[in-house]
Coordinates of N, CA and C and ligand atoms in Angstrom, one line a residue:
M1 N -11.0 163.1 204.2 CA -10.4 161.8 203.7 C -11.5 160.9 203.2
A2 N -11.3 160.3 202.0 CA -12.3 159.3 201.5 C -12.3 158.1 202.5
P3 N -13.5 157.6 202.7 CA -13.6 156.4 203.7 C -12.7 155.3 203.2
R4 N -12.0 154.7 204.2 CA -11.0 153.7 203.9 C -11.6 152.5 203.2
F5 N -12.9 152.1 203.5 CA -13.4 150.9 202.9 C -13.7 151.2 201.4
I6 N -14.0 152.4 201.0 CA -14.2 152.7 199.6 C -12.8 152.6 198.9
A7 N -11.8 153.2 199.5 CA -10.4 153.2 198.9 C -10.0 151.8 198.7
R8 N -10.2 150.9 199.8 CA -9.8 149.5 199.7 C -10.6 148.8 198.6
Q9 N -11.9 149.1 198.5 CA -12.6 148.4 197.4 C -12.2 148.8 196.0
L10 N -11.8 150.1 195.9 CA -11.3 150.6 194.6 C -10.0 149.9 194.2
S11 N -9.2 149.6 195.3 CA -7.9 149.0 195.0 C -8.0 147.5 194.9
F12 N -9.0 146.9 195.5 CA -9.1 145.5 195.5 C -10.6 145.1 195.7
P13 N -11.4 145.2 194.7 CA -12.9 145.0 194.9 C -13.2 143.5 195.3
K14 N -14.0 143.4 196.3 CA -14.3 142.1 196.8 C -15.8 142.0 197.2
G15 N -16.4 140.8 197.0 CA -17.7 140.5 197.5 C -18.8 141.4 196.9
P16 N -20.0 141.4 197.4 CA -21.1 142.1 196.9 C -20.8 143.6 196.7
I17 N -20.1 144.2 197.7 CA -19.8 145.6 197.6 C -18.8 145.8 196.5
G18 N -17.9 144.9 196.3 CA -16.9 144.9 195.2 C -17.6 145.0 193.8
R19 N -18.7 144.2 193.7 CA -19.4 144.1 192.4 C -20.1 145.5 192.2
V20 N -20.6 146.1 193.3 CA -21.2 147.4 193.1 C -20.2 148.4 192.7
M21 N -19.0 148.3 193.3 CA -17.9 149.2 193.0 C -17.5 149.0 191.5
G22 N -17.5 147.8 191.1 CA -17.2 147.5 189.7 C -18.1 148.3 188.7
F23 N -19.4 148.2 189.1 CA -20.4 148.9 188.3 C -20.2 150.4 188.4
L24 N -19.9 151.0 189.6 CA -19.7 152.4 189.7 C -18.4 152.9 189.0
M25 N -17.4 152.0 189.0 CA -16.1 152.3 188.3 C -16.4 152.4 186.8
N26 N -17.3 151.5 186.3 CA -17.6 151.5 184.9 C -18.3 152.9 184.5
L27 N -19.1 153.4 185.4 CA -19.8 154.7 185.1 C -18.8 155.8 185.2
H28 N -18.0 155.8 186.3 CA -17.2 157.0 186.6 C -16.0 157.0 185.6
N29 N -15.5 155.9 185.2 CA -14.2 155.8 184.4 C -14.5 155.7 182.9
A30 N -15.7 155.8 182.5 CA -16.0 155.5 181.1 C -15.2 156.4 180.2
R31 N -15.1 157.7 180.4 CA -14.5 158.6 179.5 C -13.0 158.3 179.4
I32 N -12.3 158.1 180.5 CA -10.8 157.9 180.4 C -10.5 156.6 179.7
N33 N -11.4 155.6 180.0 CA -11.1 154.3 179.3 C -11.4 154.4 177.8
E34 N -12.4 155.1 177.4 CA -12.7 155.3 176.0 C -11.6 156.0 175.3
F35 N -11.1 157.1 176.0 CA -10.1 157.9 175.4 C -8.8 157.1 175.3
A36 N -8.4 156.3 176.3 CA -7.2 155.5 176.3 C -7.3 154.5 175.1
I37 N -8.4 153.9 174.9 CA -8.6 153.0 173.8 C -8.5 153.7 172.4
Q38 N -9.1 154.9 172.4 CA -9.0 155.6 171.1 C -7.5 155.9 170.7
K39 N -6.7 156.1 171.7 CA -5.3 156.5 171.5 C -4.4 155.3 171.2
M40 N -4.9 154.1 171.6 CA -4.1 152.9 171.5 C -4.0 152.5 170.0
T41 N -2.8 152.1 169.6 CA -2.6 151.7 168.2 C -2.8 150.2 168.1
L42 N -3.8 149.8 167.5 CA -4.1 148.4 167.3 C -3.8 148.0 165.9
R43 N -2.9 147.0 165.8 CA -2.6 146.5 164.4 C -3.1 145.0 164.3
P44 N -4.1 144.8 163.5 CA -4.6 143.4 163.5 C -3.6 142.5 162.8
P45 N -3.5 141.3 163.1 CA -4.1 140.6 164.3 C -3.3 140.9 165.5
E46 N -3.9 141.4 166.5 CA -3.3 141.9 167.7 C -3.7 141.1 169.0
K47 N -2.7 140.7 169.8 CA -3.0 140.2 171.1 C -2.9 141.3 172.1
V48 N -4.0 141.5 172.9 CA -4.1 142.6 173.8 C -4.2 142.1 175.2
L49 N -3.6 142.8 176.2 CA -3.7 142.5 177.6 C -4.3 143.8 178.3
E50 N -5.3 143.6 179.1 CA -5.7 144.7 180.1 C -5.3 144.2 181.5
I51 N -4.7 145.1 182.2 CA -4.3 144.8 183.6 C -5.2 145.7 184.5
G52 N -5.8 145.0 185.5 CA -6.7 145.7 186.4 C -7.9 146.2 185.8
F53 N -8.7 145.2 185.2 CA -9.9 145.6 184.4 C -11.1 145.9 185.3
G54 N -11.1 145.6 186.5 CA -12.2 145.9 187.4 C -13.5 145.5 186.9
G55 N -14.5 146.4 186.7 CA -15.8 146.1 186.3 C -15.9 145.7 184.8
G56 N -14.8 145.8 184.1 CA -14.7 145.2 182.7 C -15.2 146.2 181.6
L57 N -15.2 147.4 182.0 CA -15.7 148.5 181.0 C -14.9 148.4 179.7
A58 N -13.5 148.4 179.8 CA -12.7 148.4 178.6 C -12.7 147.1 177.9
L59 N -12.9 146.0 178.7 CA -12.9 144.7 178.1 C -13.9 144.6 177.0
A60 N -15.1 145.2 177.3 CA -16.2 145.1 176.3 C -15.8 145.6 174.9
Q61 N -15.0 146.7 175.0 CA -14.6 147.3 173.7 C -13.4 146.6 173.1
L62 N -12.5 146.2 174.0 CA -11.3 145.5 173.5 C -11.5 144.2 172.8
I63 N -12.5 143.5 173.3 CA -12.9 142.2 172.7 C -13.2 142.4 171.2
G64 N -13.9 143.4 170.8 CA -14.3 143.7 169.5 C -13.1 144.2 168.6
L65 N -12.0 144.7 169.3 CA -10.9 145.3 168.5 C -9.7 144.4 168.3
S66 N -9.6 143.3 169.2 CA -8.4 142.5 169.1 C -8.7 141.1 168.6
Q67 N -7.6 140.5 168.2 CA -7.7 139.1 167.8 C -7.9 138.2 169.0
H68 N -7.1 138.5 170.1 CA -7.3 137.8 171.3 C -7.1 138.8 172.5
L69 N -7.9 138.7 173.5 CA -7.9 139.6 174.6 C -7.6 138.8 175.9
S70 N -6.6 139.2 176.6 CA -6.3 138.6 177.9 C -6.5 139.7 179.0
G71 N -7.0 139.3 180.1 CA -7.2 140.3 181.2 C -6.6 139.7 182.5
V72 N -6.0 140.5 183.3 CA -5.5 140.1 184.6 C -5.9 141.1 185.6
D73 N -6.4 140.6 186.7 CA -6.8 141.5 187.9 C -6.5 140.7 189.1
R74 N -6.1 141.4 190.2 CA -5.8 140.7 191.4 C -7.1 140.3 192.2
S75 N -8.2 140.8 191.8 CA -9.5 140.4 192.5 C -10.1 139.2 191.8
E76 N -10.2 138.1 192.6 CA -10.9 136.9 192.1 C -12.4 137.2 191.7
D77 N -13.0 138.1 192.4 CA -14.4 138.4 192.1 C -14.5 139.1 190.8
M78 N -13.6 140.0 190.5 CA -13.7 140.7 189.2 C -13.4 139.8 188.0
V79 N -12.5 138.8 188.3 CA -12.1 137.8 187.2 C -13.3 136.9 187.0
R80 N -14.0 136.5 188.1 CA -15.1 135.6 187.9 C -16.2 136.3 187.1
Q81 N -16.4 137.6 187.5 CA -17.4 138.4 186.8 C -17.1 138.5 185.3
A82 N -15.8 138.8 185.0 CA -15.5 138.9 183.5 C -15.6 137.6 182.8
N83 N -15.3 136.5 183.5 CA -15.4 135.2 182.8 C -16.9 134.9 182.5
W84 N -17.8 135.4 183.4 CA -19.2 135.2 183.2 C -19.7 136.2 182.1
K85 N -19.4 137.5 182.2 CA -19.9 138.5 181.3 C -19.5 138.2 179.9
F86 N -18.2 137.8 179.7 CA -17.7 137.6 178.3 C -17.5 136.1 178.0
R87 N -18.4 135.3 178.6 CA -18.2 133.8 178.4 C -18.2 133.3 177.0
K88 N -18.9 134.0 176.1 CA -18.9 133.6 174.7 C -17.5 133.7 174.1
A89 N -16.9 134.9 174.4 CA -15.5 135.1 173.8 C -14.6 134.1 174.5
V90 N -14.8 133.8 175.8 CA -13.9 132.8 176.5 C -14.1 131.4 175.9
E91 N -15.4 131.0 175.7 CA -15.6 129.7 175.1 C -15.1 129.6 173.7
N92 N -15.1 130.7 172.9 CA -14.6 130.7 171.5 C -13.1 130.8 171.5
G93 N -12.4 130.9 172.6 CA -11.0 131.0 172.7 C -10.5 132.4 172.2
R94 N -11.3 133.4 172.3 CA -10.9 134.7 171.9 C -10.5 135.6 173.1
A95 N -10.8 135.1 174.3 CA -10.5 135.9 175.5 C -10.1 135.0 176.7
D96 N -9.3 135.4 177.6 CA -9.1 134.7 178.8 C -8.8 135.7 180.0
F97 N -9.4 135.4 181.1 CA -9.3 136.4 182.2 C -8.7 135.6 183.4
R98 N -7.7 136.1 184.1 CA -7.1 135.4 185.2 C -6.7 136.3 186.3
V99 N -6.6 135.6 187.5 CA -6.1 136.4 188.7 C -4.6 136.5 188.5
G100 N -4.1 137.7 188.8 CA -2.7 137.9 188.8 C -2.3 139.3 189.2
N101 N -1.0 139.5 189.4 CA -0.5 140.8 189.9 C 0.3 141.4 188.8
V102 N 0.1 142.7 188.6 CA 0.9 143.4 187.6 C 2.4 143.3 187.9
E103 N 2.8 143.1 189.1 CA 4.2 143.0 189.4 C 4.8 141.6 189.1
A104 N 4.0 140.7 188.7 CA 4.5 139.3 188.4 C 3.4 138.8 187.4
L105 N 3.4 139.3 186.2 CA 2.3 138.9 185.2 C 2.4 137.4 184.8
P106 N 1.3 136.7 184.8 CA 1.3 135.3 184.5 C 1.3 135.0 182.9
F107 N 2.3 135.7 182.2 CA 2.4 135.5 180.8 C 3.9 135.4 180.4
A108 N 4.1 134.8 179.3 CA 5.4 134.7 178.7 C 5.9 136.0 178.2
D109 N 7.2 136.1 178.0 CA 7.8 137.3 177.5 C 7.3 137.6 176.1
A110 N 7.2 138.8 175.7 CA 6.9 139.2 174.3 C 5.6 138.6 173.8
T111 N 4.5 138.6 174.6 CA 3.3 137.9 174.2 C 2.3 138.9 173.5
F112 N 2.3 140.2 173.9 CA 1.2 141.1 173.5 C 1.7 142.2 172.6
G113 N 0.8 142.7 171.7 CA 1.0 143.8 170.9 C 0.7 145.1 171.6
N114 N -0.3 145.0 172.5 CA -0.7 146.2 173.3 C -1.0 145.8 174.8
V115 N -0.7 146.6 175.7 CA -1.0 146.4 177.1 C -1.7 147.7 177.6
L116 N -2.9 147.6 178.1 CA -3.7 148.7 178.6 C -3.8 148.6 180.1
T117 N -3.6 149.7 180.8 CA -4.0 149.6 182.2 C -4.5 151.0 182.6
V118 N -5.6 151.1 183.2 CA -6.3 152.4 183.5 C -6.6 152.4 185.0
N119 N -6.2 153.4 185.7 CA -6.5 153.6 187.1 C -6.0 152.5 188.0
T120 N -4.8 152.0 187.7 CA -4.2 150.9 188.5 C -2.8 151.3 189.0
I121 N -2.2 152.3 188.4 CA -0.9 152.7 188.7 C -0.7 153.1 190.1
Y122 N -1.8 153.6 190.7 CA -1.8 154.0 192.1 C -1.5 152.9 193.1
F123 N -1.8 151.6 192.6 CA -1.7 150.5 193.5 C -0.4 149.7 193.3
C124 N 0.5 150.2 192.4 CA 1.8 149.6 192.2 C 2.7 149.9 193.4
K125 N 3.1 148.8 194.1 CA 4.0 149.1 195.2 C 5.3 149.7 194.7
S126 N 5.8 149.1 193.6 CA 7.0 149.6 192.9 C 6.6 149.9 191.5
L127 N 6.7 151.2 191.2 CA 6.4 151.6 189.8 C 7.4 151.0 188.8
E128 N 8.6 150.9 189.3 CA 9.7 150.3 188.5 C 9.3 148.8 188.1
A129 N 8.9 148.1 189.1 CA 8.6 146.6 188.9 C 7.4 146.5 188.0
C130 N 6.4 147.4 188.1 CA 5.2 147.3 187.2 C 5.6 147.6 185.8
C131 N 6.4 148.6 185.6 CA 6.8 149.0 184.2 C 7.7 148.0 183.6
N132 N 8.6 147.4 184.4 CA 9.4 146.3 183.9 C 8.6 145.1 183.4
E133 N 7.6 144.8 184.2 CA 6.7 143.6 183.9 C 5.9 143.9 182.6
I134 N 5.4 145.1 182.5 CA 4.6 145.5 181.3 C 5.4 145.4 180.1
R135 N 6.7 145.9 180.2 CA 7.6 145.8 179.0 C 7.9 144.3 178.7
R136 N 8.1 143.5 179.7 CA 8.5 142.1 179.5 C 7.5 141.4 178.6
V137 N 6.2 141.6 178.9 CA 5.2 140.8 178.2 C 4.8 141.5 176.8
L138 N 5.4 142.6 176.5 CA 5.1 143.3 175.2 C 6.1 142.8 174.1
A139 N 5.6 142.5 173.0 CA 6.4 142.2 171.8 C 7.2 143.4 171.4
P140 N 8.4 143.2 170.7 CA 9.1 144.4 170.2 C 8.2 145.2 169.3
G141 N 8.2 146.5 169.5 CA 7.3 147.4 168.7 C 5.9 147.5 169.3
G142 N 5.7 146.8 170.4 CA 4.4 146.8 171.1 C 4.2 148.1 171.8
Q143 N 3.0 148.3 172.3 CA 2.7 149.6 172.9 C 2.0 149.4 174.3
A144 N 2.5 150.2 175.3 CA 1.8 150.2 176.6 C 1.0 151.5 176.7
V145 N -0.2 151.4 177.2 CA -1.1 152.5 177.4 C -1.5 152.6 178.8
V146 N -1.1 153.7 179.5 CA -1.3 153.8 180.9 C -2.2 155.0 181.2
G147 N -3.4 154.8 181.6 CA -4.3 155.9 181.9 C -4.4 156.1 183.4
F148 N -4.4 157.3 183.9 CA -4.5 157.6 185.3 C -4.8 159.1 185.6
M149 N -5.1 159.3 186.9 CA -5.2 160.7 187.3 C -3.9 161.2 188.0
P150 N -3.2 162.1 187.4 CA -1.9 162.5 188.0 C -2.1 163.1 189.4
K151 N -1.0 163.0 190.1 CA -0.9 163.4 191.5 C -1.6 164.7 191.9
E152 N -1.4 165.7 191.1 CA -2.0 167.1 191.5 C -3.5 167.1 191.5
H153 N -4.1 166.2 190.7 CA -5.6 166.1 190.7 C -6.1 165.1 191.7
M154 N -5.4 164.0 191.7 CA -5.8 162.9 192.6 C -5.7 163.3 194.1
A155 N -4.7 164.2 194.4 CA -4.5 164.6 195.8 C -5.8 165.2 196.3
K156 N -6.6 165.9 195.4 CA -7.8 166.5 195.9 C -8.8 165.5 196.4
K157 N -8.7 164.2 196.0 CA -9.6 163.2 196.4 C -9.3 162.6 197.8
K158 N -8.2 163.0 198.3 CA -7.7 162.7 199.7 C -7.9 161.2 200.0
M159 N -7.3 160.4 199.1 CA -7.3 158.9 199.3 C -6.3 158.6 200.3
P160 N -6.5 157.5 201.2 CA -5.5 157.2 202.2 C -4.2 156.8 201.5
A161 N -3.1 157.4 202.0 CA -1.8 157.3 201.4 C -1.2 155.8 201.4
D162 N -1.7 155.0 202.4 CA -1.2 153.7 202.4 C -1.9 152.8 201.4
I163 N -2.9 153.3 200.8 CA -3.6 152.4 199.8 C -3.3 153.0 198.4
F164 N -3.4 154.3 198.2 CA -3.2 155.0 196.9 C -1.8 155.7 196.9
S165 N -0.9 155.3 196.0 CA 0.3 156.0 195.8 C 0.1 156.9 194.6
L166 N 0.2 158.2 194.9 CA -0.1 159.2 193.8 C 1.2 159.4 193.0
R167 N 1.0 159.5 191.6 CA 2.1 159.6 190.7 C 1.9 160.8 189.8
T168 N 3.0 161.5 189.5 CA 3.0 162.5 188.5 C 3.2 161.9 187.1
I169 N 2.8 162.7 186.1 CA 3.1 162.2 184.7 C 4.6 161.9 184.6
D170 N 5.4 162.8 185.1 CA 6.8 162.6 185.0 C 7.3 161.3 185.7
D171 N 6.7 161.0 186.9 CA 7.0 159.7 187.5 C 6.8 158.5 186.6
V172 N 5.6 158.5 186.0 CA 5.2 157.4 185.1 C 6.1 157.3 183.9
T173 N 6.3 158.5 183.2 CA 7.1 158.5 182.0 C 8.5 158.1 182.3
T174 N 9.1 158.6 183.4 CA 10.4 158.2 183.7 C 10.6 156.7 184.0
A175 N 9.6 156.2 184.7 CA 9.6 154.7 185.0 C 9.5 153.9 183.8
L176 N 8.7 154.3 182.8 CA 8.5 153.6 181.6 C 9.9 153.7 180.8
R177 N 10.4 154.8 180.7 CA 11.7 155.0 180.0 C 12.8 154.2 180.7
N178 N 12.9 154.2 182.0 CA 13.9 153.4 182.7 C 13.7 151.9 182.5
A179 N 12.4 151.5 182.2 CA 12.1 150.1 182.0 C 12.6 149.7 180.6
G180 N 12.9 150.7 179.7 CA 13.4 150.4 178.4 C 12.5 150.8 177.3
F181 N 11.4 151.4 177.5 CA 10.5 151.9 176.4 C 11.3 153.0 175.7
S182 N 11.2 153.0 174.4 CA 12.0 153.9 173.6 C 11.3 155.3 173.4
E183 N 10.0 155.3 173.2 CA 9.3 156.5 173.0 C 8.1 156.6 173.9
T184 N 7.9 157.8 174.5 CA 6.7 158.0 175.3 C 6.0 159.3 174.8
R185 N 4.7 159.2 175.0 CA 3.9 160.4 174.5 C 2.7 160.5 175.5
I186 N 2.3 161.8 175.7 CA 1.2 162.0 176.7 C 0.0 162.6 176.0
E187 N -1.1 162.0 176.3 CA -2.4 162.5 175.7 C -3.3 162.9 176.9
R188 N -4.1 164.0 176.7 CA -5.0 164.4 177.7 C -6.3 164.7 177.1
P189 N -7.4 164.1 177.6 CA -8.7 164.4 177.0 C -9.1 165.9 177.2
E190 N -9.4 166.6 176.1 CA -9.7 168.0 176.2 C -10.7 168.4 177.2
E191 N -11.8 167.7 177.3 CA -12.9 168.0 178.1 C -12.7 167.6 179.6
T192 N -11.8 166.7 179.8 CA -11.4 166.2 181.2 C -9.9 166.1 181.3
P193 N -9.3 167.3 181.3 CA -7.8 167.3 181.4 C -7.2 166.9 182.7
E194 N -8.0 166.6 183.7 CA -7.5 166.0 184.9 C -7.0 164.6 184.7
W195 N -7.3 164.0 183.6 CA -6.9 162.6 183.4 C -5.7 162.7 182.4
A196 N -4.8 161.7 182.4 CA -3.7 161.6 181.5 C -3.6 160.2 181.0
V197 N -3.1 160.0 179.7 CA -2.8 158.7 179.2 C -1.3 158.8 178.7
V198 N -0.5 157.9 179.2 CA 0.9 157.9 178.7 C 1.0 156.7 177.8
L199 N 1.5 156.9 176.6 CA 1.7 155.8 175.6 C 3.1 155.6 175.4
A200 N 3.6 154.4 175.5 CA 5.0 154.1 175.4 C 5.2 152.9 174.4
K201 N 6.2 153.2 173.6 CA 6.5 152.2 172.6 C 7.7 151.3 173.0
N202 N 7.6 150.0 172.8 CA 8.6 149.1 173.2 C 9.7 149.0 172.2
Ligands
SAM1 C1 -9.8 151.5 190.5 S1 -10.0 149.9 189.7 C2 -9.9 150.4 188.0 C3 -10.7 149.5 187.1 C4 -10.7 149.9 185.6 N1 -9.4 149.8 185.0 C5 -11.3 151.2 185.4 O1 -10.6 152.1 185.0 O2 -12.5 151.4 185.8 C6 -8.5 149.1 189.9 C7 -8.5 147.6 189.5 O3 -7.1 147.2 189.4 C8 -7.0 146.0 190.2 N2 -5.6 146.0 190.7 C9 -5.1 146.9 191.6 N3 -3.8 146.6 191.8 C10 -3.5 145.5 191.1 C11 -2.3 144.8 190.9 N4 -1.2 145.1 191.6 N5 -2.3 143.7 190.0 C12 -3.5 143.5 189.3 N6 -4.6 144.1 189.4 C13 -4.7 145.2 190.3 C14 -8.1 146.0 191.2 O4 -8.4 144.7 191.7 C15 -9.2 146.7 190.5 O5 -10.0 145.8 189.9

């Protein structure tokens, strides 16, 4: 079993150890984030939201690709760090980062063209509530991009079950469809097929 404090930090990075975890997540999750962004359909001028950005790996790329980037993470420390790292974009009004929960997103309906979330689906208490919220903040025709490690691979990491809820591709696709997304598609990186990205059109 992975040590509980590591699992807790991955789910909710806090304090100096949380900042180290953010750095390690950036290293470990580089490929899946890069792949998810490659598959994302961005139509300029696009407003993009990233949910659960952690160490801010994807934010660095998304800032350059979008007209305006919002980020939400439940960790105050990760939000403080993003506001500092990307302060120029924040000062120029091109980005904003705030504390919030995927199950109650602090944004109006139909705000975004794209919503990206990578490695956060394990922490949704209710997959249904998370998918409903993601759809609510997407504009008609918008796209949700959900990157994660499916249950059969994630199970090998032996994360504590009360912190990590493991999900199959089918669980995620079904929840997105039940939330009202019209089309879903699955992409897997050839060289690291243990990861999956589900793309869903609103
Ligand atoms: C494992 S990290 C992944 C970070 C980044 N997306 C990556 O792929 O490296 C999970 C992040 O999601 C955030 N998070 C977890 N559950 C969340 C929730 N319910 N609402 C918002 N953020 C959440 C955590 O605070 C953490 O920063």
